[in-house]
Amino acid sequence: MRGTSNINLMKKLIILVFLLFSFRITYSQIETYLTSKQYDSISFIELVQVVEYESNIRFYFKNEWINDVFLSINNHSAFIPQLNDQLSQNGLSLYIDGNSIILIKGEKPITKLPDFKSNENTILHQRKENEITLAEESYLQSKRIASFKVLTIGDESKTTAGLSCSIRGKIVDIASGEPIIGATVYIEEIQYGVVTDVDGNFQMNLKTGKYKIFITHVSMKRKEYYFQVYTSGSVYLEMNKELKELDEVVVTATQNDNVKGMQMGYERINVKSIKEIPVVMGEKDILKVAAMLPGVENVGEGSSGINVRGSAADQNMFYLNNIPIYNTSHLFGFFTAFSPDIVNDFTLYKSNIPAKYGGRLSSIFNITTRQGNKKKLHGQGGISPITAHLSFDGPLIKDKTSIIASWRSSYSDWIFDRIENFDLQNSNAFFYDASLGVNTDINDRNMLKVFGYKSYDKFSLLGENDYQYSNTGTSISWKHIFKPSLTLDLSSAYSQYSNDFSETSNETTAYTHNYRIESIESRADFRFLSKNNHQILFGLNSTYYKNNRGDILPFGPESNLRPVELGTENGLEVALYFSDEIELWNRLSISAGMRYSFFAELGPKEKYEYYDGILDLNNVRSIKEYKKGEIISHYSKPEIRTSMKYSIAPNTSIKASYNSLQQYIFMLSNTIAISPNDQWKLVGSYIKPPLVDQVAIGWYQNLFNNRIETNVEFYQKWINNIVEYKDGADFLSPNPIETQLLQGVQNAKGMELMIKKKNGKLTGWLSYSYSRSYVKVDGDNALERINHGNAYPSNYDRPHSFNLVLNQHFKRRYSISANYVYSTGRPITLPIASYYSEGRHLLHFSERNQYRLPDYIRMDFSLNIEGNLKRDKLAHSFWMLNIYNVLGRKNAYSVYYESVNGILKGYKLSIFARPIFTISWNYKFGNYLTD
């Protein structure tokens, strides 16, 4: 790296000054011996052997430099000049120190130091840039020390040479006081760097002394400091926003972290970087952008849920400020259920998932919100064709306590009124989401955050199918710093998801169904940085579930439906974890950890017991009742998390990881896409927890001075106890749920490629995934088998997926963006024959998932226009023109068949079958740089 080369060159410069001083003393001594020698076409290595054998002169060099070097010395009176001239033809330089002859490759000897008494800039302009040697530039750089701010850490009176000191720091935005997430703190002398966490904090160990520190972030001006470390202590740093001519599309916020970090299958999305990406209806949506990352899919437009590496959507955990979110969508998946105005950072883990997380098999989506401006009041908002949004933040106590709030609501009924479709004209839809957060720095060792969140949806189709569903959550977090090397994060979160559904198309069978799930999760996370830079994380967390599957009740006086009570269930999940990250030597780092999880199914509950373990309603032996809090069944398992990174070169590394995870809650669904009336279900006596073992290996390389990041990963997943459904399963029937489920195994494997360009007028990324996912359910009898016990593609098996995201800037105010998305169609089961039986027209279906939908192709476009960039202004705005599905392709969301007058007809359903044009306007108080 450049910092390292500067240090080495300074060392060389000091050595060369000494060599030049000693050259006059020793030159004649060596020349006395060598002037009597004369050689004709002798290899350099032979010359060395002869000279070292006959004298006390010693040569120092690398063998690969002189393997093909031959010399002809025919003027014994000028031996050394001739030797120097012939070596220079091979890019080598000669230096003499006492009785030692030193060869240096690449640089010419420095015989005179530049005149540093004059102004530095004058020196640089007096000569061409390529005439200034790296050593001279390094020397000039050392003269800049006085212009850098020197920060003193610790107590000088207590310092001891070589003492290892724990340094804790916090980096904030100088304008707002908000912590800066993902800023890189790099120490040039030891080539070591750390990244700030969600609170802008970082920790490191340094020995006493002076260090040059570089602090960088994608949207901030680069800062350079000198740390004078005496003892352990803390430092508070501020950064200024930078008005860049080129607004960047950045997926990972940490420069070179692609190569040097331990993470695999990891992406960090900064919401500021996606505002120009084309999206449907002009609404910024981080989950839609996440679906363009390698290994991440969804089942189609207007669908909620994310499928990661060929797995179901319920295998992903979503956290919003530590609140688990059980339904992430508005309007059946057209929009994300939380406003992007307050989202600050979005992190996805899908390979080596940190030991602190668990409870899901495929991925963890960790979403954090902005903490609010602690210096002055600020607001922003916007209007799109169907939504309006507004947020504000500001200080409650200046420089100490901030508040942030957001509101978003739809007004989409006017669109339904103008669509020439009777069903939609007689339908209506409405949603909103709101949040409120308070963040305070109690003192320099204690921080407190309180956050509340609510989302609500109401949708009516022809007044016959009514949906009302909502998310509600609150969290409180407290960070305590015992000392610079040890911190504690305590948090507690309450989350609730509820759904009320009524179906009234047929008065005699009309019904209503209410559903609710609640959870309380508490965490204690410790972070310890040992003196030898071990990153040790340990802690515990617990989650209490209360799942009310609700009641099926008749709707209206004409309904003769029989009421059904689906019952309630309770469960407790507890986990302990520990992990340690250690650098064994300069090239090899290892992270190892374990999470031990325990789950108990709790009463009250009525449990069916069956003869011979055959789960059938006609085979019930008895019903056993359990009291409140009584353990009905329990499971536990150690979950191993390991990873390694080997640095091949400064910009190249290979990584490998192994993860095991266990999941104690899953979703009951009769559809491929998540719908509001899907239900969560806890594992229990007859449903074992699904568990996964995943291995991955990858190659990571940055090119062109880190302007382009590339990585390719290969993975293999083995999932046991995967939950599948019997044909015709009905989760609203009175039958026990275990009689409608089957469990099997799933194998998924694949390759993921990512290429990202982060700088320049053209930015963006290209991703490609090849993945296969197969399920096998083979029980002891025919009723416990699917597909005759043969493996079949999972519902989310999509072998090929290609995504291209481009952003072209013309000037500071104007840019265009485009997306191109291609993926293999998902598997489906189709009728392959029809027949009549007792006067009824019946269908015969293929084997499960034997066929596929047509391939999915979509291209989007947007034009982005910023307002003027004046520094002092009341408000700043920007316009965004979107064209979604530019090609107008009729991508199949589903294929279905109906019998019309005895004739079987097939239909293809497309959500957006033509280009969708939208324009949106967004504004914020303050200038272009204001968040």
Short mmCIF file of C-alpha atoms in Angstrom, two decimals, residues 557-837:
data_model
loop_
_atom_site.label_atom_id
_atom_site.label_comp_id
_atom_site.label_asym_id
_atom_site.label_seq_id
_atom_site.Cartn_x
_atom_site.Cartn_y
_atom_site.Cartn_z
CA PRO A 557 -76.52 -13.71 9.62
CA GLU A 558 -76.68 -15.70 6.37
CA SER A 559 -73.42 -17.55 6.97
CA ASN A 560 -73.78 -21.08 8.22
CA LEU A 561 -70.05 -21.65 8.63
CA ARG A 562 -69.09 -23.65 11.67
CA PRO A 563 -66.73 -21.72 13.99
CA VAL A 564 -63.16 -23.05 14.25
CA GLU A 565 -60.75 -22.24 17.06
CA LEU A 566 -57.18 -22.58 15.76
CA GLY A 567 -55.62 -22.12 19.20
CA THR A 568 -52.60 -20.42 20.70
CA GLU A 569 -49.02 -21.46 21.31
CA ASN A 570 -46.14 -20.14 23.37
CA GLY A 571 -42.41 -20.63 23.18
CA LEU A 572 -39.15 -19.48 24.71
CA GLU A 573 -35.87 -19.25 22.79
CA VAL A 574 -32.60 -18.61 24.66
CA ALA A 575 -29.09 -18.44 23.24
CA LEU A 576 -25.53 -17.88 24.50
CA TYR A 577 -22.75 -16.98 22.09
CA PHE A 578 -19.02 -16.35 21.95
CA SER A 579 -16.72 -15.44 19.06
CA ASP A 580 -13.10 -14.40 18.67
CA GLU A 581 -11.35 -12.87 15.69
CA ILE A 582 -7.56 -13.15 15.63
CA GLU A 583 -4.84 -12.34 13.13
CA LEU A 584 -2.45 -15.29 13.27
CA TRP A 585 0.08 -13.50 11.13
CA ASN A 586 0.06 -10.75 8.51
CA ARG A 587 -1.68 -12.84 5.88
CA LEU A 588 -4.00 -15.15 7.81
CA SER A 589 -6.95 -14.20 10.04
CA ILE A 590 -9.42 -16.54 11.65
CA SER A 591 -12.78 -15.95 13.29
CA ALA A 592 -14.30 -18.73 15.38
CA GLY A 593 -17.43 -18.74 17.44
CA MET A 594 -20.29 -20.77 18.80
CA ARG A 595 -23.91 -20.01 19.56
CA TYR A 596 -25.73 -22.46 21.81
CA SER A 597 -29.49 -22.15 21.36
CA PHE A 598 -32.35 -23.67 23.35
CA PHE A 599 -36.07 -23.67 22.60
CA ALA A 600 -39.00 -24.81 24.73
CA GLU A 601 -42.61 -25.19 23.64
CA LEU A 602 -44.73 -23.99 26.55
CA GLY A 603 -48.29 -24.50 27.74
CA PRO A 604 -51.15 -23.98 28.01
CA LYS A 605 -52.00 -26.31 25.15
CA GLU A 606 -53.95 -29.43 24.21
CA LYS A 607 -51.64 -31.94 22.54
CA TYR A 608 -52.92 -34.77 20.34
CA GLU A 609 -51.23 -38.14 20.82
CA TYR A 610 -51.30 -40.70 18.02
CA TYR A 611 -51.04 -44.45 17.72
CA ASP A 612 -47.71 -45.70 16.34
CA GLY A 613 -46.61 -42.14 15.59
CA ILE A 614 -48.87 -41.93 12.51
CA LEU A 615 -50.07 -38.31 12.39
CA ASP A 616 -53.64 -38.65 11.20
CA LEU A 617 -56.86 -37.31 12.68
CA ASN A 618 -58.35 -40.81 12.48
CA ASN A 619 -55.42 -42.19 14.49
CA VAL A 620 -55.72 -40.03 17.64
CA ARG A 621 -55.11 -42.01 20.81
CA SER A 622 -55.75 -39.26 23.38
CA ILE A 623 -55.53 -35.56 24.08
CA LYS A 624 -53.13 -34.36 26.77
CA GLU A 625 -53.51 -30.99 28.45
CA TYR A 626 -50.53 -28.86 29.58
CA LYS A 627 -50.77 -26.04 32.06
CA LYS A 628 -49.48 -22.49 31.57
CA GLY A 629 -45.68 -22.36 31.53
CA GLU A 630 -45.31 -26.16 31.46
CA ILE A 631 -42.68 -27.44 29.00
CA ILE A 632 -44.30 -29.56 26.26
CA SER A 633 -41.20 -30.20 24.14
CA HIS A 634 -37.74 -28.73 23.87
CA TYR A 635 -34.77 -28.63 21.50
CA SER A 636 -31.18 -27.41 21.78
CA LYS A 637 -28.11 -27.38 19.58
CA PRO A 638 -24.63 -25.84 19.40
CA GLU A 639 -24.30 -23.69 16.28
CA ILE A 640 -20.74 -23.36 14.95
CA ARG A 641 -19.58 -20.20 13.14
CA THR A 642 -16.07 -20.17 11.68
CA SER A 643 -14.36 -18.24 8.91
CA MET A 644 -10.86 -17.55 7.65
CA LYS A 645 -9.22 -15.01 5.38
CA TYR A 646 -5.87 -15.40 3.64
CA SER A 647 -4.35 -12.32 1.99
CA ILE A 648 -2.61 -13.26 -1.22
CA ALA A 649 -1.72 -9.66 -2.04
CA PRO A 650 -2.72 -6.22 -0.73
CA ASN A 651 -5.75 -6.22 -3.04
CA THR A 652 -6.46 -9.96 -3.19
CA SER A 653 -7.67 -12.49 -0.65
CA ILE A 654 -9.44 -15.81 -0.37
CA LYS A 655 -12.02 -16.53 2.32
CA ALA A 656 -13.83 -19.59 3.58
CA SER A 657 -16.55 -20.13 6.17
CA TYR A 658 -18.72 -22.75 7.83
CA ASN A 659 -22.02 -21.95 9.54
CA SER A 660 -24.65 -24.02 11.30
CA LEU A 661 -27.99 -22.53 12.35
CA GLN A 662 -31.31 -23.69 13.73
CA GLN A 663 -34.77 -22.16 13.29
CA TYR A 664 -37.66 -22.50 15.75
CA ILE A 665 -40.42 -20.62 13.90
CA PHE A 666 -41.66 -20.93 10.33
CA MET A 667 -44.52 -19.74 8.15
CA LEU A 668 -47.67 -21.55 7.05
CA SER A 669 -48.55 -20.47 3.53
CA ASN A 670 -50.54 -21.87 0.63
CA THR A 671 -48.88 -19.48 -1.81
CA ILE A 672 -45.35 -19.00 -3.14
CA ALA A 673 -45.39 -15.30 -2.26
CA ILE A 674 -46.02 -14.16 1.29
CA SER A 675 -49.56 -12.87 1.79
CA PRO A 676 -51.02 -10.95 4.77
CA ASN A 677 -53.09 -13.93 5.97
CA ASP A 678 -50.11 -16.27 6.18
CA GLN A 679 -49.43 -17.50 9.69
CA TRP A 680 -46.27 -18.07 11.68
CA LYS A 681 -45.98 -21.40 13.50
CA LEU A 682 -43.67 -22.56 16.30
CA VAL A 683 -41.95 -25.92 16.19
CA GLY A 684 -43.19 -28.46 18.71
CA SER A 685 -43.61 -32.11 19.59
CA TYR A 686 -44.28 -33.26 16.02
CA ILE A 687 -42.47 -30.57 14.04
CA LYS A 688 -38.73 -30.58 14.49
CA PRO A 689 -36.74 -27.37 14.04
CA PRO A 690 -35.16 -26.98 10.59
CA LEU A 691 -31.37 -26.76 10.71
CA VAL A 692 -28.72 -25.90 8.14
CA ASP A 693 -25.03 -26.52 7.57
CA GLN A 694 -23.45 -24.14 5.06
CA VAL A 695 -19.92 -23.96 3.68
CA ALA A 696 -18.63 -21.23 1.39
CA ILE A 697 -15.36 -20.26 -0.26
CA GLY A 698 -14.61 -17.12 -2.22
CA TRP A 699 -12.05 -15.09 -4.13
CA TYR A 700 -11.96 -11.31 -3.52
CA GLN A 701 -9.97 -8.83 -5.55
CA ASN A 702 -9.95 -5.05 -5.96
CA LEU A 703 -8.70 -3.57 -9.20
CA PHE A 704 -7.48 -0.19 -10.44
CA ASN A 705 -6.59 1.31 -7.06
CA ASN A 706 -9.72 -0.10 -5.41
CA ARG A 707 -12.05 1.61 -7.87
CA ILE A 708 -13.48 -1.75 -8.91
CA GLU A 709 -14.37 -4.50 -6.45
CA THR A 710 -14.81 -8.08 -7.58
CA ASN A 711 -15.68 -11.24 -5.72
CA VAL A 712 -16.89 -14.72 -6.54
CA GLU A 713 -18.30 -17.11 -3.94
CA PHE A 714 -19.20 -20.79 -4.07
CA TYR A 715 -21.54 -22.23 -1.44
CA GLN A 716 -23.27 -25.45 -0.46
CA LYS A 717 -26.19 -25.72 2.00
CA TRP A 718 -27.63 -28.86 3.59
CA ILE A 719 -30.98 -28.25 5.30
CA ASN A 720 -32.65 -30.91 7.41
CA ASN A 721 -36.25 -30.94 8.68
CA ILE A 722 -37.37 -28.51 5.99
CA VAL A 723 -41.14 -27.99 6.24
CA GLU A 724 -43.27 -28.90 3.23
CA TYR A 725 -47.03 -29.20 2.81
CA LYS A 726 -49.23 -32.07 1.78
CA ASP A 727 -51.22 -31.59 -1.39
CA GLY A 728 -54.44 -29.75 -0.56
CA ALA A 729 -53.25 -28.59 2.87
CA ASP A 730 -55.77 -26.22 4.51
CA PHE A 731 -54.40 -24.21 7.42
CA LEU A 732 -57.80 -22.80 8.33
CA SER A 733 -59.36 -26.21 8.92
CA PRO A 734 -59.94 -27.68 12.40
CA ASN A 735 -57.47 -30.48 11.68
CA PRO A 736 -54.27 -30.38 13.80
CA ILE A 737 -51.56 -28.63 11.83
CA GLU A 738 -49.10 -31.52 12.19
CA THR A 739 -51.42 -33.72 10.11
CA GLN A 740 -50.98 -31.40 7.11
CA LEU A 741 -47.22 -30.95 7.19
CA LEU A 742 -44.28 -33.10 6.13
CA GLN A 743 -40.57 -32.62 6.74
CA GLY A 744 -37.70 -33.45 4.45
CA VAL A 745 -34.25 -32.32 3.34
CA GLN A 746 -33.13 -29.54 1.05
CA ASN A 747 -29.81 -29.20 -0.76
CA ALA A 748 -28.80 -25.90 -2.27
CA LYS A 749 -25.56 -24.95 -3.99
CA GLY A 750 -24.38 -22.21 -6.24
CA MET A 751 -21.96 -19.56 -7.37
CA GLU A 752 -22.26 -15.77 -6.98
CA LEU A 753 -20.28 -13.13 -8.87
CA MET A 754 -20.21 -9.43 -8.05
CA ILE A 755 -18.39 -6.62 -9.88
CA LYS A 756 -18.78 -3.07 -8.55
CA LYS A 757 -17.50 0.21 -9.92
CA LYS A 758 -17.59 2.89 -7.25
CA ASN A 759 -15.95 5.95 -8.80
CA GLY A 760 -16.10 7.99 -11.96
CA LYS A 761 -18.91 9.29 -14.12
CA LEU A 762 -20.25 5.77 -14.63
CA THR A 763 -20.91 3.78 -11.46
CA GLY A 764 -22.91 0.71 -10.54
CA TRP A 765 -22.61 -3.04 -10.25
CA LEU A 766 -23.08 -6.28 -12.12
CA SER A 767 -24.12 -9.46 -10.36
CA TYR A 768 -24.63 -13.00 -11.60
CA SER A 769 -25.79 -16.04 -9.67
CA TYR A 770 -26.00 -19.69 -10.58
CA SER A 771 -27.88 -21.69 -7.98
CA ARG A 772 -29.80 -24.94 -7.66
CA SER A 773 -32.12 -25.94 -4.85
CA TYR A 774 -33.78 -29.34 -4.47
CA VAL A 775 -36.13 -30.76 -1.85
CA LYS A 776 -36.73 -34.41 -1.00
CA VAL A 777 -39.55 -35.69 1.23
CA ASP A 778 -39.47 -39.46 1.61
CA GLY A 779 -41.43 -40.91 4.52
CA ASP A 780 -42.20 -44.43 5.67
CA ASN A 781 -45.45 -44.64 3.73
CA ALA A 782 -47.04 -43.09 0.66
CA LEU A 783 -48.91 -40.47 2.70
CA GLU A 784 -45.58 -39.16 4.02
CA ARG A 785 -43.98 -38.76 0.60
CA ILE A 786 -44.02 -36.00 -1.96
CA ASN A 787 -43.25 -36.69 -5.60
CA HIS A 788 -43.05 -40.43 -4.80
CA GLY A 789 -40.08 -39.73 -2.55
CA ASN A 790 -37.98 -38.32 -5.41
CA ALA A 791 -36.13 -35.00 -5.22
CA TYR A 792 -37.79 -32.04 -6.94
CA PRO A 793 -36.82 -28.38 -7.47
CA SER A 794 -37.76 -26.16 -4.55
CA ASN A 795 -40.26 -23.38 -5.16
CA TYR A 796 -37.34 -20.92 -5.30
CA ASP A 797 -34.98 -22.83 -7.59
CA ARG A 798 -33.95 -20.28 -10.22
CA PRO A 799 -30.67 -21.43 -11.81
CA HIS A 800 -29.63 -18.20 -13.52
CA SER A 801 -29.94 -14.64 -12.29
CA PHE A 802 -28.28 -11.57 -13.82
CA ASN A 803 -28.57 -7.96 -12.61
CA LEU A 804 -26.97 -4.81 -14.00
CA VAL A 805 -27.26 -1.44 -12.24
CA LEU A 806 -25.75 1.62 -13.95
CA ASN A 807 -25.67 5.28 -13.01
CA GLN A 808 -24.29 7.84 -15.47
CA HIS A 809 -23.55 11.39 -14.26
CA PHE A 810 -23.34 14.22 -16.74
CA LYS A 811 -23.09 17.15 -14.36
CA ARG A 812 -23.59 17.62 -10.66
CA ARG A 813 -27.31 18.13 -11.11
CA TYR A 814 -28.15 15.61 -13.83
CA SER A 815 -27.82 11.86 -14.03
CA ILE A 816 -29.54 8.89 -15.60
CA SER A 817 -29.85 5.42 -14.16
CA ALA A 818 -30.80 2.07 -15.63
CA ASN A 819 -31.37 -1.47 -14.40
CA TYR A 820 -31.46 -4.70 -16.32
CA VAL A 821 -32.79 -7.83 -14.61
CA TYR A 822 -32.89 -11.39 -15.93
CA SER A 823 -33.71 -14.61 -14.11
CA THR A 824 -34.84 -18.10 -14.92
CA GLY A 825 -38.55 -18.65 -14.37
CA ARG A 826 -39.49 -20.30 -11.08
CA PRO A 827 -40.77 -23.90 -10.94
CA ILE A 828 -44.50 -24.65 -11.12
CA THR A 829 -46.77 -27.69 -11.14
CA LEU A 830 -49.13 -27.84 -14.13
CA PRO A 831 -52.10 -30.00 -15.16
CA ILE A 832 -50.99 -32.41 -17.86
CA ALA A 833 -54.28 -34.23 -18.47
CA SER A 834 -57.99 -33.92 -17.80
CA TYR A 835 -60.69 -36.55 -17.44
CA TYR A 836 -64.28 -37.01 -16.33
CA SER A 837 -65.39 -39.02 -13.32
#
